[in-house]
CSV table of C-alpha atoms and ligand atoms in Angstrom, one decimal:
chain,number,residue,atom,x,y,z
A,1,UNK,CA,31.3,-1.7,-46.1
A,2,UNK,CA,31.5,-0.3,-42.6
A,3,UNK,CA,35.1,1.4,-40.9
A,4,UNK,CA,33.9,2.5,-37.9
A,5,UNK,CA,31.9,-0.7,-36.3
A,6,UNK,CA,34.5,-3.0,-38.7
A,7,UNK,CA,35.9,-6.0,-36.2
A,8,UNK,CA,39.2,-4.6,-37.2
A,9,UNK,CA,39.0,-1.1,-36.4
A,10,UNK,CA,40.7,0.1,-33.3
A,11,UNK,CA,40.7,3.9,-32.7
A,12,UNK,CA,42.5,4.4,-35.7
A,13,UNK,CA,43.2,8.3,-36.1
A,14,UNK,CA,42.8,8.1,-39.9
A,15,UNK,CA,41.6,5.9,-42.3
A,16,UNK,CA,42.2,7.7,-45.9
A,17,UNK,CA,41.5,6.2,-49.6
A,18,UNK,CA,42.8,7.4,-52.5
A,19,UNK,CA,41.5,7.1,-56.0
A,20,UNK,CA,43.5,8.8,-58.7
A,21,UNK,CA,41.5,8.0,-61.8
A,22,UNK,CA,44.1,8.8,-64.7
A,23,UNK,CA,46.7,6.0,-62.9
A,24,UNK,CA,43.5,3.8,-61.7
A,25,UNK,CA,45.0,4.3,-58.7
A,26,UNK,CA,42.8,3.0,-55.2
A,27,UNK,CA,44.7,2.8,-52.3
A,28,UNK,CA,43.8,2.9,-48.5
A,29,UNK,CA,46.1,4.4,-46.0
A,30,UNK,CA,45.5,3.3,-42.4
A,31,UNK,CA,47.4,5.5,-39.5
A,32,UNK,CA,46.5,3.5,-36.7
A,33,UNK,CA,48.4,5.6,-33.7
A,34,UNK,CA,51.1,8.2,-33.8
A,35,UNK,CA,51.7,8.9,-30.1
A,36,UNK,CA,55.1,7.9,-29.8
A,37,UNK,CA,56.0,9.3,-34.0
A,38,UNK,CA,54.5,9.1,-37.0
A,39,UNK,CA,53.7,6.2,-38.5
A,40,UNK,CA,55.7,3.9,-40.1
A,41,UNK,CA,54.2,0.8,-41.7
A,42,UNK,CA,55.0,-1.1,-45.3
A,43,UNK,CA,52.7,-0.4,-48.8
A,44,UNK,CA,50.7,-3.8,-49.6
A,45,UNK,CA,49.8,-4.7,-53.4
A,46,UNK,CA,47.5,-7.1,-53.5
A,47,UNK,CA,44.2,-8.4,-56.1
A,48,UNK,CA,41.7,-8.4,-53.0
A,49,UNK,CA,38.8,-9.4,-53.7
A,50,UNK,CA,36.6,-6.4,-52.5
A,51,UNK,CA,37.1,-3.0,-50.5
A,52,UNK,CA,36.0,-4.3,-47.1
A,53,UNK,CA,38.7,-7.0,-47.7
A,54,UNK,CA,41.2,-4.1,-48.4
A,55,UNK,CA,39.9,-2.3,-45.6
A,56,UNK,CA,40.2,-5.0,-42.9
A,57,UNK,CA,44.0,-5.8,-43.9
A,58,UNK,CA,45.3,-2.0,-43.7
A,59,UNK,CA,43.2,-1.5,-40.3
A,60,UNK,CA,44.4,-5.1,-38.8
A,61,UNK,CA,48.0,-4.4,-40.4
A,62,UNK,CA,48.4,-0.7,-39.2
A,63,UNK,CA,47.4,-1.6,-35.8
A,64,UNK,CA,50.2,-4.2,-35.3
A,65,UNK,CA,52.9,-1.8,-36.5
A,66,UNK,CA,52.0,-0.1,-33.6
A,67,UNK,CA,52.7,-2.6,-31.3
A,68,UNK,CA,55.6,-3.6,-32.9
A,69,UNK,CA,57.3,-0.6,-33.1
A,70,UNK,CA,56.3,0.7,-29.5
A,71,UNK,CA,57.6,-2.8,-28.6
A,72,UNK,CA,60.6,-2.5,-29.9
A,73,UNK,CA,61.4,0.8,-28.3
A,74,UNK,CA,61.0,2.6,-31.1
A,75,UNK,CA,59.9,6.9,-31.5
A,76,UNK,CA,57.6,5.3,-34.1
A,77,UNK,CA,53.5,4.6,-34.8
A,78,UNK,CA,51.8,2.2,-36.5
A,79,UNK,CA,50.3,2.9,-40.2
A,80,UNK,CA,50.2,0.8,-43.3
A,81,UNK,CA,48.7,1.1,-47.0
A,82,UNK,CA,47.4,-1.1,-49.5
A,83,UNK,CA,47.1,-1.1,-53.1
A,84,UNK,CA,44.2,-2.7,-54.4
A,85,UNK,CA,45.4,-4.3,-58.1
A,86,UNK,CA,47.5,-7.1,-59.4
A,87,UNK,CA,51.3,-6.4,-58.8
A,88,UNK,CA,52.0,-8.4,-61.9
A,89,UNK,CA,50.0,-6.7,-64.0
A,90,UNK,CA,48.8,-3.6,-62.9
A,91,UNK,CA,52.1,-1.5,-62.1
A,92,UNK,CA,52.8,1.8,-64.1
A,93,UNK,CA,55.2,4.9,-63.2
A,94,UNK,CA,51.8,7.3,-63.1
A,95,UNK,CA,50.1,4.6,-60.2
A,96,UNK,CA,52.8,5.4,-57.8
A,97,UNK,CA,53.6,8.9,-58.6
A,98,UNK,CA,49.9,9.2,-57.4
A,99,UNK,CA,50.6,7.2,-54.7
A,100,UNK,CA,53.6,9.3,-53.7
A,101,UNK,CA,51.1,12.3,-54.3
A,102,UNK,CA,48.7,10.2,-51.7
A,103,UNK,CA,51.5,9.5,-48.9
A,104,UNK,CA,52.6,13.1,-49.2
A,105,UNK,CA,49.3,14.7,-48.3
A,106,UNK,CA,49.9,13.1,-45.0
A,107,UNK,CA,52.8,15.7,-44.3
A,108,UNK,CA,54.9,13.0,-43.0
A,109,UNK,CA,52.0,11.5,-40.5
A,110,UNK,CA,52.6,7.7,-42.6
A,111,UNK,CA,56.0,6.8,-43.8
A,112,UNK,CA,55.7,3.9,-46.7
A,113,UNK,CA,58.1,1.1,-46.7
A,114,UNK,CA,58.4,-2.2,-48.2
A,115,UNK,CA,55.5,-5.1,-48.3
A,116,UNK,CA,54.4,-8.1,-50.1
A,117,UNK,CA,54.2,-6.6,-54.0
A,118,UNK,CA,56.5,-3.9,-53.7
A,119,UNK,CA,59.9,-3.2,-54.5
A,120,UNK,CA,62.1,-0.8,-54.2
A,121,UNK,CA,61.9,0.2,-57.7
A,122,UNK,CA,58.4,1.2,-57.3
A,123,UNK,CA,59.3,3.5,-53.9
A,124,UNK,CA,61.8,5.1,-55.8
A,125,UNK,CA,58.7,6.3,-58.0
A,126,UNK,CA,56.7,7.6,-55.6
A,127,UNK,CA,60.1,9.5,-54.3
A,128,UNK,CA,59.3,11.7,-56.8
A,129,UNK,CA,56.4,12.7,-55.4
A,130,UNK,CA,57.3,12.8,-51.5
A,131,UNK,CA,59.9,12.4,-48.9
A,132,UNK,CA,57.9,10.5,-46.7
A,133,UNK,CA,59.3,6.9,-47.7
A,134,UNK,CA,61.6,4.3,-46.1
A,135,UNK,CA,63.7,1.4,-47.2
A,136,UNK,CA,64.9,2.8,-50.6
A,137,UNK,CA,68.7,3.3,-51.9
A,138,UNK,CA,69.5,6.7,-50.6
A,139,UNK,CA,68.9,5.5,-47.0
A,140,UNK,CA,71.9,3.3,-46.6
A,141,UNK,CA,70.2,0.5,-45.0
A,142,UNK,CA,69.6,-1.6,-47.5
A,143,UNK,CA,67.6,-4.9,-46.7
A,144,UNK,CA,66.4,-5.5,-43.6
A,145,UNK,CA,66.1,-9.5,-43.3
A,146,UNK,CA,69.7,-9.9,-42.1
A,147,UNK,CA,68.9,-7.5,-39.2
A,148,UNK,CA,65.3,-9.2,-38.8
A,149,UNK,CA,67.4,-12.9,-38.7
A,150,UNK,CA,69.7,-11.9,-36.3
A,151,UNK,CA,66.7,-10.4,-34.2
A,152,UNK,CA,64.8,-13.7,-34.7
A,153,UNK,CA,68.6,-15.6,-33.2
A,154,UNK,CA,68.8,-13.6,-30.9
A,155,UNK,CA,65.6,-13.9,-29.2
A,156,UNK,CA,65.2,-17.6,-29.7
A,157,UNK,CA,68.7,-17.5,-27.7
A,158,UNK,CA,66.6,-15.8,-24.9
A,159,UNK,CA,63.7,-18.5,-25.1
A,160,UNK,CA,65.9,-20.8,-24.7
A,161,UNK,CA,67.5,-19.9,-21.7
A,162,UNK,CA,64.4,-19.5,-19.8
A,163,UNK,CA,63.0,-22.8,-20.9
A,164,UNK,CA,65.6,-24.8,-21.3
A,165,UNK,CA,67.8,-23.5,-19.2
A,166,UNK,CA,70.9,-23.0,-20.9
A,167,UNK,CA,72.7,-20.6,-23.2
A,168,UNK,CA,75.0,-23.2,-25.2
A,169,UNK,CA,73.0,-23.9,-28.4
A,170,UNK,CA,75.1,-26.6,-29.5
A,171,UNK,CA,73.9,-29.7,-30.2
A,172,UNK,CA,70.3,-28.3,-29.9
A,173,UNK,CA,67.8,-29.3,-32.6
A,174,UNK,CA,66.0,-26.4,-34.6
A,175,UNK,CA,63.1,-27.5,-37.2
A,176,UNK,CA,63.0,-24.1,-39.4
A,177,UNK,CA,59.8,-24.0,-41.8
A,178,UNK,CA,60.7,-21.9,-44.7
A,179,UNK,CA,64.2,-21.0,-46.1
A,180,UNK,CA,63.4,-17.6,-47.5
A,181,UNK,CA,65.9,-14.4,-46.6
A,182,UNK,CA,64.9,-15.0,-43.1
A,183,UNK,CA,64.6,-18.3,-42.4
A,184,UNK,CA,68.1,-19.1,-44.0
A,185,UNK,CA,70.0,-16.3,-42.3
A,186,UNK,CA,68.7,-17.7,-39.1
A,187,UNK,CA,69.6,-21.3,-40.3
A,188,UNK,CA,73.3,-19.1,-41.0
A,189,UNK,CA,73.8,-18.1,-37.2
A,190,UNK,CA,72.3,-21.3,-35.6
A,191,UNK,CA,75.0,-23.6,-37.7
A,192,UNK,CA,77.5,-21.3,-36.2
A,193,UNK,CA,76.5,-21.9,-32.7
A,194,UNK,CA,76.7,-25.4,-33.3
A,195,UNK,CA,72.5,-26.4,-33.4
A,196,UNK,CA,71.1,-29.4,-35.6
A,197,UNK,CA,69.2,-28.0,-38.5
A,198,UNK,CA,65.6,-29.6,-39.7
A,199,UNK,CA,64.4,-27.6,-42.2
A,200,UNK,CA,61.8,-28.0,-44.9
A,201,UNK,CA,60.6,-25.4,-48.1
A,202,UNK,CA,58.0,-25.6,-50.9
A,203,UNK,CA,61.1,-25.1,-53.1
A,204,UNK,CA,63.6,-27.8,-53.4
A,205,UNK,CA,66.3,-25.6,-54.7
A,206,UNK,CA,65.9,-23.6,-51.0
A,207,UNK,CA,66.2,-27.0,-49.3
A,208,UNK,CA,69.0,-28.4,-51.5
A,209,UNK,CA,71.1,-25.0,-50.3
A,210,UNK,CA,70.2,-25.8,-46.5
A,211,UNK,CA,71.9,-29.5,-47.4
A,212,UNK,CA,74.3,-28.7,-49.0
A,213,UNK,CA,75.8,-25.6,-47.0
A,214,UNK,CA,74.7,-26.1,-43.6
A,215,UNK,CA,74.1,-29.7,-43.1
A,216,UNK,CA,70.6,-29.5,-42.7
A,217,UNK,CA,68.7,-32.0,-42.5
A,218,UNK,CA,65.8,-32.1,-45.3
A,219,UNK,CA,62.3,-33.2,-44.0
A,220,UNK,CA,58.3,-33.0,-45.9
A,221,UNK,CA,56.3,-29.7,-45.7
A,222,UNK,CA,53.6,-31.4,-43.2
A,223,UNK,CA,56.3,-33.4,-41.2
A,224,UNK,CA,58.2,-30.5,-40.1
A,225,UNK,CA,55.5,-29.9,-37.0
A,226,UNK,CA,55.8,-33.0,-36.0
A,227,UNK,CA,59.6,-33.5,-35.4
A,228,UNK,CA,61.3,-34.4,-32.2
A,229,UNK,CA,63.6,-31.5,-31.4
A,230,UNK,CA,63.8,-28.8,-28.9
A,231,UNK,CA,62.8,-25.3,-30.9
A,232,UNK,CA,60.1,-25.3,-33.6
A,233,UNK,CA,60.8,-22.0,-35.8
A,234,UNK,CA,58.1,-21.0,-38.1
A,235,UNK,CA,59.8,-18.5,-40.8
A,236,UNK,CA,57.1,-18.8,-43.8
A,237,UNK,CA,53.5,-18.6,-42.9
A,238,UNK,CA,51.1,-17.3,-40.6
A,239,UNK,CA,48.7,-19.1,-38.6
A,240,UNK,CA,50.4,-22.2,-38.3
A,241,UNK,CA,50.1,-22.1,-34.2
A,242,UNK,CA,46.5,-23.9,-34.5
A,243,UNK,CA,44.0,-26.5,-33.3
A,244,UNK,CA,45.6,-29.2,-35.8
A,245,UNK,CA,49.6,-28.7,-35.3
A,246,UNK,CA,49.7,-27.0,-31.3
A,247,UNK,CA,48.8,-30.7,-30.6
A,248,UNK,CA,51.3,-32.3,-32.7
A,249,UNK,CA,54.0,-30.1,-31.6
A,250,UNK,CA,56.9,-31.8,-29.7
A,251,UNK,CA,59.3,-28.7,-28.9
A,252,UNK,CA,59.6,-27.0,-26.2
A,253,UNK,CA,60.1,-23.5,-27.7
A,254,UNK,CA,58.7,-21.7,-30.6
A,255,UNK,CA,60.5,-18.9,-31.8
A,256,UNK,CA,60.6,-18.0,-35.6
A,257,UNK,CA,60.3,-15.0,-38.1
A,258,UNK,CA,56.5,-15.4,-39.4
A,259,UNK,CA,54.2,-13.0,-38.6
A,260,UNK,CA,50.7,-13.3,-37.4
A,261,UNK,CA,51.9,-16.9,-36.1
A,262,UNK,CA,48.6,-17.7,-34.0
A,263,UNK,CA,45.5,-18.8,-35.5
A,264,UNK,CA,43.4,-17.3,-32.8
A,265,UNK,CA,44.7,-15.2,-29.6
A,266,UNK,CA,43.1,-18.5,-27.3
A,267,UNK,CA,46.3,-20.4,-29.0
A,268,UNK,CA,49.0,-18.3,-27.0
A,269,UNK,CA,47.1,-19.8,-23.8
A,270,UNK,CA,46.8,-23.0,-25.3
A,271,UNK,CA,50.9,-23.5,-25.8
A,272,UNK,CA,51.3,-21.8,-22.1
A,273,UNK,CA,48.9,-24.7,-20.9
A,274,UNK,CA,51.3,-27.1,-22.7
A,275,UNK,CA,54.3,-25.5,-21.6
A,276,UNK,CA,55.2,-24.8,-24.6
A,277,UNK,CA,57.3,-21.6,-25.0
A,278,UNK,CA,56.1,-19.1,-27.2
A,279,UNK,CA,58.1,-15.9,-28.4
A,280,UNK,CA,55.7,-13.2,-29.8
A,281,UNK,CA,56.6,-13.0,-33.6
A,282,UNK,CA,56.4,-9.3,-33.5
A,283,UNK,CA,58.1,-8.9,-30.3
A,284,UNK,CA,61.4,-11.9,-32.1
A,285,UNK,CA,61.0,-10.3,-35.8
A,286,UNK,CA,60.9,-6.4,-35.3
A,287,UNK,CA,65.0,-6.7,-36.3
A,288,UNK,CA,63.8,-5.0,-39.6
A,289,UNK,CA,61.8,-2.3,-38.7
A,290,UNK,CA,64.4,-1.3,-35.5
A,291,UNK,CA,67.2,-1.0,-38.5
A,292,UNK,CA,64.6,1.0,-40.9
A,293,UNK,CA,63.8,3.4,-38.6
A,294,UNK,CA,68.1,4.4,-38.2
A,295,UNK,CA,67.6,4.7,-41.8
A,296,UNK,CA,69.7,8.2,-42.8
A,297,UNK,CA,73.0,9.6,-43.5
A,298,UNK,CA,74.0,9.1,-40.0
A,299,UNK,CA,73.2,5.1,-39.7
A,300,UNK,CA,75.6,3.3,-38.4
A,301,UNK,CA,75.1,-0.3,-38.6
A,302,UNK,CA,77.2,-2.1,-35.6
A,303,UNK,CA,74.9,-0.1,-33.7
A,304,UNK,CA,71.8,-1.0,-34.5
A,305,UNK,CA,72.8,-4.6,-35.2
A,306,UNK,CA,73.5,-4.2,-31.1
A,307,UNK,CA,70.2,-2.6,-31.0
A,308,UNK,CA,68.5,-5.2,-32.4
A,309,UNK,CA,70.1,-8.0,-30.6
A,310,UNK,CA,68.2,-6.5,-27.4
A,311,UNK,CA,65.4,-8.5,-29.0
A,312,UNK,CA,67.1,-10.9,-26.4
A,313,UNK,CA,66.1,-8.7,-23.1
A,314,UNK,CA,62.7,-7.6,-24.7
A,315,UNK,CA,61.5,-11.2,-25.1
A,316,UNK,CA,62.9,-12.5,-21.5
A,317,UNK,CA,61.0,-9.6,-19.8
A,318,UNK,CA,58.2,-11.1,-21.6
A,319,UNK,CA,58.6,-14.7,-20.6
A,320,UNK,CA,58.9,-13.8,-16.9
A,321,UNK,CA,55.7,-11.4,-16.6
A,322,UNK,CA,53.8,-14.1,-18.6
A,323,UNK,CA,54.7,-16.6,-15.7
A,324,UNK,CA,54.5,-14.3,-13.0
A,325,UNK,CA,51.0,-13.0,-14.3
A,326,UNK,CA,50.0,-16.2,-15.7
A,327,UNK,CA,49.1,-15.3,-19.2
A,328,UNK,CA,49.9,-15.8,-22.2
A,329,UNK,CA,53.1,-14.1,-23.6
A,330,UNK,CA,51.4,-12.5,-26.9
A,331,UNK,CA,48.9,-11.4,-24.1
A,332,UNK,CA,51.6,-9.7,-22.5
A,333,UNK,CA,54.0,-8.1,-25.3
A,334,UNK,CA,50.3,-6.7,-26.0
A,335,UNK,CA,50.1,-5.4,-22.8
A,336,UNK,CA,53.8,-4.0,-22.4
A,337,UNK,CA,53.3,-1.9,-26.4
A,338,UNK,CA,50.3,-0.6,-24.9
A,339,UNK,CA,51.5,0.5,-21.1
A,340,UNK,CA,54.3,2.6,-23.6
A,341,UNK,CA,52.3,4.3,-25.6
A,342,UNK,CA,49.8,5.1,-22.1
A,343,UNK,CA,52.8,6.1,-20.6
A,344,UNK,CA,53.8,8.4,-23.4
A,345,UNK,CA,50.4,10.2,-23.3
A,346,UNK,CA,50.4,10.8,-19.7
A,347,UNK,CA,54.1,12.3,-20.3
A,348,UNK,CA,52.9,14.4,-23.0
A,349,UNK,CA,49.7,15.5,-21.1
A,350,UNK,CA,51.5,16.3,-17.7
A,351,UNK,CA,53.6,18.2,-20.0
A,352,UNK,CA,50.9,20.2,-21.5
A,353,UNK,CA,49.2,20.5,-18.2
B,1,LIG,P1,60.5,-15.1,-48.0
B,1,LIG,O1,59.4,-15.0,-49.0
B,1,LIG,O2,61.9,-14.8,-48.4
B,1,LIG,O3,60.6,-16.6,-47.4
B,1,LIG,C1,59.5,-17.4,-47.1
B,1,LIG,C2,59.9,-18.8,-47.4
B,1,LIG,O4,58.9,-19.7,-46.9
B,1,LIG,C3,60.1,-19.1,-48.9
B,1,LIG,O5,61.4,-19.8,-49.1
B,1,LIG,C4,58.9,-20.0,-49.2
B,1,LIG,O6,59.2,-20.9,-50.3
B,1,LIG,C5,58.7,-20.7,-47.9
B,1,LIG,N1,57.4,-21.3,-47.8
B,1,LIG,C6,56.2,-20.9,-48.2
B,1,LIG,N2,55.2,-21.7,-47.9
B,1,LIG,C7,55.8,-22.7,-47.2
B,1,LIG,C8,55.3,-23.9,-46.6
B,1,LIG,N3,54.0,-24.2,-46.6
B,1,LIG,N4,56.2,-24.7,-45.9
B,1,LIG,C9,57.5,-24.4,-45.9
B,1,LIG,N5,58.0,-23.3,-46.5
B,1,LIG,C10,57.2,-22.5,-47.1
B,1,LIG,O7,60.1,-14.3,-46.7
B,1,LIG,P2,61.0,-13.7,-45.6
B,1,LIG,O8,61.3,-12.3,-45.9
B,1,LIG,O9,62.0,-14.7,-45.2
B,1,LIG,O10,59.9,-13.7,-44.4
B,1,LIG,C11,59.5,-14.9,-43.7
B,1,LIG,C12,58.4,-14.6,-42.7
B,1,LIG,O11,58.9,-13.6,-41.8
B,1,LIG,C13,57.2,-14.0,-43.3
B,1,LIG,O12,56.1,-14.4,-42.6
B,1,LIG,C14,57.4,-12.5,-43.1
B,1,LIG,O13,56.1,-11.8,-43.1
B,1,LIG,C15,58.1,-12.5,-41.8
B,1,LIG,N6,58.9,-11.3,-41.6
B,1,LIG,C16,59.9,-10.9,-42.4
B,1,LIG,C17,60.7,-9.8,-42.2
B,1,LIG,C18,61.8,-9.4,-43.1
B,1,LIG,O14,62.6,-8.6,-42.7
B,1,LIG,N7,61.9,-10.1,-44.3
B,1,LIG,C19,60.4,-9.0,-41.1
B,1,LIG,C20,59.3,-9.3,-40.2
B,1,LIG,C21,58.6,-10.5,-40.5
């Protein structure tokens, strides 16, 4: 198993792993850049199959917090953590008090949050060990998928202006894959402003609620690509932007919560080709992290729900440098995280200078 030459291995300025043999403990903490704060990323618990496969999640993970965050406007790096064991199974008070132990010797370098496998029971745990952890009771914020919805309207409000040219979202037709604490509160605020739901789910009970309480209409897991509306909004799985559905794809727009929505970086250029608008999923969904990182005895939530509805102005400044350069607009939110965190170092060195 290689870090250094491993594909997903970008300059990170740590890679630390943790084994705490007592707790059977084996963790990885990635700290992928803390030029503009420390980093801020959530802990993963998940069965991989082997260390390199550990490895190259927390290094391709941590590095997108970075973008996202320095996207977003935020004083915050990228870092994330992984937990290598079943979350069913394998979960005892001792594994994250050594955990906390882990995150603590970091002296507030990586900040733990929330990720697939953990709950905030578990953070609460590791409390006990270290200061160093978001998204848990004491911080007032509770959780963020309202915020990250309302980010996700919000700019899909913005991708719809510059492709479609207008700002009225009523009678417009959505398709929403997945119905999960995202993809419904976005189906909540686009039946407000009057758009046509199609919506589909894995769970029936999800879709019934859409029916039911929105007027949604119910459509097949694999049809949902295919439908004839105006906005396709992916809020359940990765890679769905690929060589099978980009084809198949009839709106105009696609703007949704998912992350890691493009199969391959070439399928940004290939929607811009088929003037398909595409709103960066971690430039649309960073409405969680923006209201995690006001966590504290001072957050005040009508501000940072303002906050995160700039998601809006982020995205348009996007759309038109992708047009104006003639790239692709993942291509470009890449290029605007990185000019910030450029620009920060040059502050920071003419400062030192
Ligand atoms: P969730 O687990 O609550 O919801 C996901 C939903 O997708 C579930 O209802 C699930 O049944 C459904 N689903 C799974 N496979 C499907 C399929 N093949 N077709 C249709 N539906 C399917 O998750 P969430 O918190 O709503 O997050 C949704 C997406 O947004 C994820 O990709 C997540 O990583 C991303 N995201 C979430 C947040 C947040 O604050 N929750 C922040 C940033 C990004």
């Amino acid at each position: 198993m290689s870090v250094f030459s491993s594909g997903a291995y970008d300059d990170h300025e740590a890679v630390l792993f943790f084994h705490d043999k007592p707790s059977g403990l084996k963790a990885i903490i990635a700290v992928h850049d803390t030029t503009l704060g420390p980093s801020l990323g959530g802990t993963r618990m998940w069965p991989y199959e082997s260390d390199a496969e550990a490895l190259e999640d927390v290094l391709r993970l941590s590095q997108g917090m970075t973008y996202k965050s320095a996207l977003a406007g935020l004083k915050l790096g990228g870092g994330k953590s992984v937990i290598i064991g079943n979350s069913r199974n394998d979960k005892s008070e001792a594994l994250f008090e050594a955990f906390g132990r882990a995150v603590n010797s970091l002296n507030g370098q990586y900040i733990a949050a929330e990720d697939v496998g953990i709950g905030v029971a578990d953070l609460e745990i590791a409390r006990r060990e270290t200061a160093h952890i978001s998204g848990i009771r004491e911080g007032n914020v509770g959780n963020p998928s309202p915020a990250t919805a309302w980010g996700v309207f919000n700019g899909l409000k913005a991708a719809v202006k510059y492709r479609l040219g207008t700002e009225d979202l009523a009678g417009l037709k959505v398709a929403v894959q997945g119905l999960g604490q995202v993809g419904f509160g976005l189906c909540t605020h686009l039946k407000e402003a009057g758009a046509k739901l199609i919506v589909t789910d894995i769970h029936e009970q999800s879709i019934h609620r859409a029916v039911q309480e929105l007027g949604a209409t119910a459509v097949g897991t694999e049809e949902i690509i295919h439908q004839d509306v105006d906005v396709f909004s992916p809020c359940a799985l990765g890679a769905v932007l690929n060589d099978e559905t980009i084809p198949a794809l009839k709106a105009k727009v696609v703007a949704g919560a998912a992350n890691n929505q493009l199969a391959e970086a070439r399928h940004g250029l290939e929607l811009r080709h088929r003037n398909i608008l595409y709103a960066p999923d971690y430039a649309i969904n960073a409405g969680g992290i923006i209201i995690i990182s006001h966590e504290g005895p001072n957050f005040d939530k009508e501000a940072t729900m303002s906050e995160v509805a700039q998601i809006h102005d982020t995205v348009m400044k996007i759309f038109m440098r992708a047009d104006k350069e003639k790239q692709s607009t993942a291509k470009i939110a890449d290029l605007m995280a990185l000019e910030r965190i450029e620009n920060e170092k040059k502050a920071k060195a003419d400062k030192a200078a």
